CSV table of C-alpha atoms and ligand atoms in Angstrom, one decimal:
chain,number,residue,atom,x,y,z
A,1,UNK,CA,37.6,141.8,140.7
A,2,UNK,CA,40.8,139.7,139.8
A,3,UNK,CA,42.4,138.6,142.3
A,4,UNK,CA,45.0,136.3,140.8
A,5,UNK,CA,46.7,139.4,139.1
A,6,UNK,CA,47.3,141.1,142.6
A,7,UNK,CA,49.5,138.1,143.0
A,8,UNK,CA,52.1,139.5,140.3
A,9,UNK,CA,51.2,143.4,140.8
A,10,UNK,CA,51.5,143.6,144.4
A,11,UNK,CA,55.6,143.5,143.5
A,12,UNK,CA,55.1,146.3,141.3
A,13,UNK,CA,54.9,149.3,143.7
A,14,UNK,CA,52.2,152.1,142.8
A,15,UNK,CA,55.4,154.6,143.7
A,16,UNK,CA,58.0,153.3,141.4
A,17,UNK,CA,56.2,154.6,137.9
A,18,UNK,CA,59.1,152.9,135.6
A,19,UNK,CA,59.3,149.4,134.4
A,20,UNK,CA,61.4,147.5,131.8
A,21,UNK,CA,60.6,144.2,130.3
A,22,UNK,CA,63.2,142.0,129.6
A,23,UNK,CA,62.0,139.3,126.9
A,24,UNK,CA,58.6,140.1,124.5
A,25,UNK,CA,57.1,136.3,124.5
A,26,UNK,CA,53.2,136.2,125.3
A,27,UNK,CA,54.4,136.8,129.3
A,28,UNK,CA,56.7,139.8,128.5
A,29,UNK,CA,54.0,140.9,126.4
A,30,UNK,CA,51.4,140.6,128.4
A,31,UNK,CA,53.2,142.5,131.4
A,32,UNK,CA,54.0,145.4,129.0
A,33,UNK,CA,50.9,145.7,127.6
A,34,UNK,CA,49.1,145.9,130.7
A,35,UNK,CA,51.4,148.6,132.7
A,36,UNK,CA,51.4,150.4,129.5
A,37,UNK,CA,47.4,150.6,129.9
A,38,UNK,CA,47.5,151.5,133.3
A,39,UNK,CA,49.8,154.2,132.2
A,40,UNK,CA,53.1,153.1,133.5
A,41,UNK,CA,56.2,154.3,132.4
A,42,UNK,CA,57.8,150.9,130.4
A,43,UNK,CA,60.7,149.7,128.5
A,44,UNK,CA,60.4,146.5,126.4
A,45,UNK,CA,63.4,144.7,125.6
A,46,UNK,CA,64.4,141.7,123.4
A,47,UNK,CA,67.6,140.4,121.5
A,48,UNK,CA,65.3,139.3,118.9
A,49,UNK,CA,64.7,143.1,116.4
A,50,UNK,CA,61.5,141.3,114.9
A,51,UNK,CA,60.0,141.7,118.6
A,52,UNK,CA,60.9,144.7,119.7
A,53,UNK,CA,59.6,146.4,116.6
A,54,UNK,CA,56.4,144.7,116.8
A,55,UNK,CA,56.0,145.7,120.2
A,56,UNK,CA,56.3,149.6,119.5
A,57,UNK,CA,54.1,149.3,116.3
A,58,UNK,CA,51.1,147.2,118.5
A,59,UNK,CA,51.8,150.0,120.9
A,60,UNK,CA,52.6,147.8,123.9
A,61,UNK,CA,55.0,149.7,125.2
A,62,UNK,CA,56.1,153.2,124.9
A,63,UNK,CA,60.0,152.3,124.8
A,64,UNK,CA,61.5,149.4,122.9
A,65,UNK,CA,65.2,148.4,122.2
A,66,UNK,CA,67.4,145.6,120.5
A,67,UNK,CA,69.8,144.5,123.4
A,68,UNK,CA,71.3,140.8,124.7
A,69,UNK,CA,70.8,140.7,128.5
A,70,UNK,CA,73.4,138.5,129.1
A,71,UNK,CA,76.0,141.1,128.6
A,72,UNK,CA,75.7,143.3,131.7
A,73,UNK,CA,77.5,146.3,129.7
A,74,UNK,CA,74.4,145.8,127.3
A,75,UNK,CA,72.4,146.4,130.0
A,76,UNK,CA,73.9,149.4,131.4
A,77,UNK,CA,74.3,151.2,128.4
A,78,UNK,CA,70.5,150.8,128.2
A,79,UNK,CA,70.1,152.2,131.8
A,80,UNK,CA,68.2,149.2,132.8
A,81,UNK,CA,70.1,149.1,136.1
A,82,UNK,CA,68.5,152.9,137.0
A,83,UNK,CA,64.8,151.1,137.0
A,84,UNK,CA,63.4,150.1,140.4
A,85,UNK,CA,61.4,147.0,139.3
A,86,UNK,CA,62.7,144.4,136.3
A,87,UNK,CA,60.6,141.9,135.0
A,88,UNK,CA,62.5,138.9,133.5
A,89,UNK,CA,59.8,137.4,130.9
A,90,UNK,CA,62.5,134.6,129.9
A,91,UNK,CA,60.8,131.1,130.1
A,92,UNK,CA,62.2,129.6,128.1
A,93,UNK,CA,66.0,129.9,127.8
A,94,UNK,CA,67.0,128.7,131.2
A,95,UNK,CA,70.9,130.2,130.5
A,96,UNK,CA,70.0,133.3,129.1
A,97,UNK,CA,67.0,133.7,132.3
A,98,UNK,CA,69.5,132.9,134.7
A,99,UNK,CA,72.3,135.2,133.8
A,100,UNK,CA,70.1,137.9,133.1
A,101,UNK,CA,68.8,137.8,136.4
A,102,UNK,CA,72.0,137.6,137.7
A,103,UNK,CA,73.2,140.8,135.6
A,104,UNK,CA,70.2,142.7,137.0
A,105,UNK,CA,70.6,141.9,140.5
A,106,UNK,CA,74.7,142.6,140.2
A,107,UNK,CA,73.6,145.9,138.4
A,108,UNK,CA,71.7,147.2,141.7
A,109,UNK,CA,68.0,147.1,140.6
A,110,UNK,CA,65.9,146.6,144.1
A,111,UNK,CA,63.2,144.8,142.8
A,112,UNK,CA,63.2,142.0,140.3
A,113,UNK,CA,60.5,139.6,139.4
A,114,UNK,CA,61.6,137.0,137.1
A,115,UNK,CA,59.3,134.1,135.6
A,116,UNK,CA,60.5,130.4,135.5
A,117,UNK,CA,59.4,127.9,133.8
A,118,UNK,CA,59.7,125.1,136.0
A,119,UNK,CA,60.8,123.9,139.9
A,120,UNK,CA,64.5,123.9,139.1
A,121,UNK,CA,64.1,126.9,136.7
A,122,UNK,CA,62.6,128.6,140.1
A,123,UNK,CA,65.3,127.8,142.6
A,124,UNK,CA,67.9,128.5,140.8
A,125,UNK,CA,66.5,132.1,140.1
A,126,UNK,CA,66.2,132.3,143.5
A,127,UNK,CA,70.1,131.5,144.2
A,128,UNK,CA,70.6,134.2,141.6
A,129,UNK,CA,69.0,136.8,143.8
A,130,UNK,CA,65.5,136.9,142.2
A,131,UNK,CA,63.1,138.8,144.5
A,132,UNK,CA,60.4,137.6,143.0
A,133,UNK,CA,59.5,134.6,141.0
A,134,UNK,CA,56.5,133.3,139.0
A,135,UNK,CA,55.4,130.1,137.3
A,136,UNK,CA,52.7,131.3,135.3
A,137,UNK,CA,51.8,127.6,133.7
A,138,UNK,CA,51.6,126.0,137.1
A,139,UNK,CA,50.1,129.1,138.6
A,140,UNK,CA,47.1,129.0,136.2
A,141,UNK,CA,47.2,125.4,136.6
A,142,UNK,CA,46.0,125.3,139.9
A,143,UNK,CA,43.8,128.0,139.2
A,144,UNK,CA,41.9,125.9,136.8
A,145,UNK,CA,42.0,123.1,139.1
A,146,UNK,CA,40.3,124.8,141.6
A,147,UNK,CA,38.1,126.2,139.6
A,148,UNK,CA,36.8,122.9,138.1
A,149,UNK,CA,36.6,121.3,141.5
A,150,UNK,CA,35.0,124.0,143.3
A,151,UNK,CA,33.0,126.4,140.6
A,152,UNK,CA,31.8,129.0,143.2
A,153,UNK,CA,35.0,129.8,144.0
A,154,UNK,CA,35.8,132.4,141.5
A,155,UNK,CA,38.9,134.3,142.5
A,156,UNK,CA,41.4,133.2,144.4
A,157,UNK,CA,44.4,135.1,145.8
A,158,UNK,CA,46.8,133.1,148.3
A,159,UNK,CA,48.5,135.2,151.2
A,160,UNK,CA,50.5,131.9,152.2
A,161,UNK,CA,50.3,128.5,152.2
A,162,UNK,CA,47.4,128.1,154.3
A,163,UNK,CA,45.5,131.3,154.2
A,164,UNK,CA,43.7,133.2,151.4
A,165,UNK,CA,41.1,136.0,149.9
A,166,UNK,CA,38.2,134.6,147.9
A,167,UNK,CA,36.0,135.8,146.0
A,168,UNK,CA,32.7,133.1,146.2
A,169,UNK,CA,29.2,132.8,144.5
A,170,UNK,CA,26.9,133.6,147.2
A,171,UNK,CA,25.5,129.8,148.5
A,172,UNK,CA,22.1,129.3,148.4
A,173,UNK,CA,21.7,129.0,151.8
A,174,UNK,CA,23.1,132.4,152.4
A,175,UNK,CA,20.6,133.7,150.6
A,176,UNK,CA,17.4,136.8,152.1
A,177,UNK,CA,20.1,136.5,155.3
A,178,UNK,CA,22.9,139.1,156.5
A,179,UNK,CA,26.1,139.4,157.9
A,180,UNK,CA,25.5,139.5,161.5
A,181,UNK,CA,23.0,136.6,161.2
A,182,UNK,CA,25.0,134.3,159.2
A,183,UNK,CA,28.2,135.4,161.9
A,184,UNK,CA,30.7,133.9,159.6
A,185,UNK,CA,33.9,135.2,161.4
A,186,UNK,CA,32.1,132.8,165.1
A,187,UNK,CA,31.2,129.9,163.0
A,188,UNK,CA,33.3,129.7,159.8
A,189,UNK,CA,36.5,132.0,161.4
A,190,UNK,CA,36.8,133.8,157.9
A,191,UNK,CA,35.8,137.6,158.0
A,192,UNK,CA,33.9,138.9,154.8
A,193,UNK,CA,35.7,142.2,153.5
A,194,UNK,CA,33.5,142.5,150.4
A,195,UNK,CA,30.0,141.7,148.6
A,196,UNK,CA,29.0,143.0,145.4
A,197,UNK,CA,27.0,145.4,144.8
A,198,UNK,CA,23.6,144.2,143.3
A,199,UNK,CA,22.4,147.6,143.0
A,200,UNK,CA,25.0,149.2,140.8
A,201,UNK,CA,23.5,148.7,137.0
A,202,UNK,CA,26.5,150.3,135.1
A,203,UNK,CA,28.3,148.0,133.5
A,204,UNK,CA,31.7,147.2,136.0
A,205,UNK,CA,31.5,145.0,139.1
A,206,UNK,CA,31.3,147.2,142.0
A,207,UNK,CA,31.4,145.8,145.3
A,208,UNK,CA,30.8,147.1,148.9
A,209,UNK,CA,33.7,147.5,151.0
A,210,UNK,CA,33.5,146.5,154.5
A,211,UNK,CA,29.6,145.3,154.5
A,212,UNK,CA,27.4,146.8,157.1
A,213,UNK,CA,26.3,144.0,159.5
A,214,UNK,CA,22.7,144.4,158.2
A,215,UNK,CA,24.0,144.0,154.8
A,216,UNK,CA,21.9,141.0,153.0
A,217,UNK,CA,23.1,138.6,151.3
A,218,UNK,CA,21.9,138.2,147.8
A,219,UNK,CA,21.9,134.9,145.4
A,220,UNK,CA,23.6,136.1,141.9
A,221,UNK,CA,26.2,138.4,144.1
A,222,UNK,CA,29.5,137.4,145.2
A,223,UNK,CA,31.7,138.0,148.5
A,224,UNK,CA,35.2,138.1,148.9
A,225,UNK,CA,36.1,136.7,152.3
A,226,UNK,CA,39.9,136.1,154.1
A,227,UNK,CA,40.5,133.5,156.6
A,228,UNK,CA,41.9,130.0,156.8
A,229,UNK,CA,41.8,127.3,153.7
A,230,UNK,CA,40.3,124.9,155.9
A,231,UNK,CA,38.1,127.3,157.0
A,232,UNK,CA,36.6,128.5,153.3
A,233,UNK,CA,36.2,124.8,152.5
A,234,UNK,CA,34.1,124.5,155.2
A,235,UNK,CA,31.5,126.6,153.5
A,236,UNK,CA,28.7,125.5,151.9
A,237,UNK,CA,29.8,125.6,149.0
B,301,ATP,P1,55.8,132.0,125.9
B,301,ATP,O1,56.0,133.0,124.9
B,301,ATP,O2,55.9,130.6,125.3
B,301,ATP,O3,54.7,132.2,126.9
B,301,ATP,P2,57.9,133.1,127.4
B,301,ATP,O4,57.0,134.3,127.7
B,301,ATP,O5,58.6,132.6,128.6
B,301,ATP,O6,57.2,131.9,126.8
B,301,ATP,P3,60.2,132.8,125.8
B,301,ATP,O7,59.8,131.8,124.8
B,301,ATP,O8,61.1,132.4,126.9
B,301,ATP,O9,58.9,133.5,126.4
B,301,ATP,O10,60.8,134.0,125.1
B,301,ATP,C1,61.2,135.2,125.8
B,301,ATP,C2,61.8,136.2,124.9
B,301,ATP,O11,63.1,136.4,125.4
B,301,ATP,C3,62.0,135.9,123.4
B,301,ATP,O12,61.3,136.9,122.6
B,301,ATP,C4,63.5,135.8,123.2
B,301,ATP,O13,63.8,136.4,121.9
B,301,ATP,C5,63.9,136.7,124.3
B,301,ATP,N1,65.3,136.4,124.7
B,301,ATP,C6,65.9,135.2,124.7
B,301,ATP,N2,67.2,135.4,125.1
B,301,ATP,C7,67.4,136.7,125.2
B,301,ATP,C8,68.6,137.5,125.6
B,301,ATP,N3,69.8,136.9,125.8
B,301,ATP,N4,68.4,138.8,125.7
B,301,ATP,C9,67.2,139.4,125.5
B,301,ATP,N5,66.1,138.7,125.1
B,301,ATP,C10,66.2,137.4,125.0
């Protein structure tokens, strides 16, 4: 399961099947590369040719043009402003991000996520009308953080500030014991919504929706519990 990537995919509705890309540097890659695998519809742009041929002869995206986003007529010419979700993949140029989002929101596109590369980079996207924006350095950041603080925490995926869904090593004390006994949600307040699945042998994770109460715990499996962060640190973990 990887729950960080819900983080940036929840935006992108399951209804709206077209993307475009604006911007091919690792993050615009790795955006189109990965709806183009799931089997979205996506358009990759870039003002830089080199990238936008690269990107239709690594087959990362099915579309690909040469176009400056900071002219809006650029844009619309392209159709960009007929696609429901925009993804601005511009860390870098701060200008050229800002603009752009600004273009894309003044062209009418409902839904556009735009990655910054910094606080002030983030706000002022924000001014700009972004509807979503992400800070993939610090994002990871924190991921490794918490990671190398707290190693059986292995997926994290924040709802707010304060509450989130992990996924966590099963503690060794949890072992042999099952849900009802354990009665995480009277002592901990966090209510398990998966463990994984010990029994399945093929090779992905699988993992058992909605455990049965006599479900057991196993060492070497995982659950993915929501509830309160002062709640999962509580856990003996
Ligand atoms: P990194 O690649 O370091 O992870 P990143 O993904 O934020 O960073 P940038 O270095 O910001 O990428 O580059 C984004 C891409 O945006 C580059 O390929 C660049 O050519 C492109 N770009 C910059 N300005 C414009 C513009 N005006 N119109 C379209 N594309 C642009």
């Amino acid at each position: 399961m990887n729950l960080s990537s819900l983080g940036f995919f929840r935006t992108l509705n399951k209804t709206n099947q077209q993307y475009a890309v604006i911007g091919l540097g690792r993050f615009g890659r790795s955006v189109c590369s990965t709806l183009h695998r799931l089997g979205y519809e996506v358009l990759a742009t870039d003002i830089d040719e080199k990238r936008v041929s690269q990107a239709l002869t690594e087959e990362i995206t099915g579309h690909a043009l040469q176009l400056d986003s900071t002219e809006s007529a650029a844009l619309k010419e392209a159709g960009i402003f007929e696609f429901d979700t925009v993804i601005i993949a511009i860390g870098n140029y701060i200008q050229e991000s800002i603009i752009t989002t600004l273009n894309v929101k003044e062209g009418g596109v409902k839904n556009v996520v735009a990655k910054a590369s910094s606080e002030v980079h983030c706000k002022l996207l924000r001014k700009v009308g972004a509807d979503r924006v992400v800070f993939p350095e610090h994002e990871a950041g924190c991921a490794l953080a918490q990671t190398l603080t707290k190693p059986a925490i292995l997926d994290t995926f924040d709802l707010d500030p304060d509450n989130s869904i992990v996924e966590i090593a099963i503690p060794d004390e949890f072992d042999g014991k099952t849900v009802a006994e354990l009665q995480l949600r009277n002592r901990y307040g966090l209510n398990v919504l998966a463990i994984s699945d010990k029994t399945n042998d093929g090779g992905d994770e699988k993992f058992i929706i909605n455990p049965d109460p006599h479900k057991r715990f196993e060492k070497g499996s995982t659950m993915v519990v929501i509830g309160h962060n002062k709640d999962i640190d509580r856990l003996p973990i």
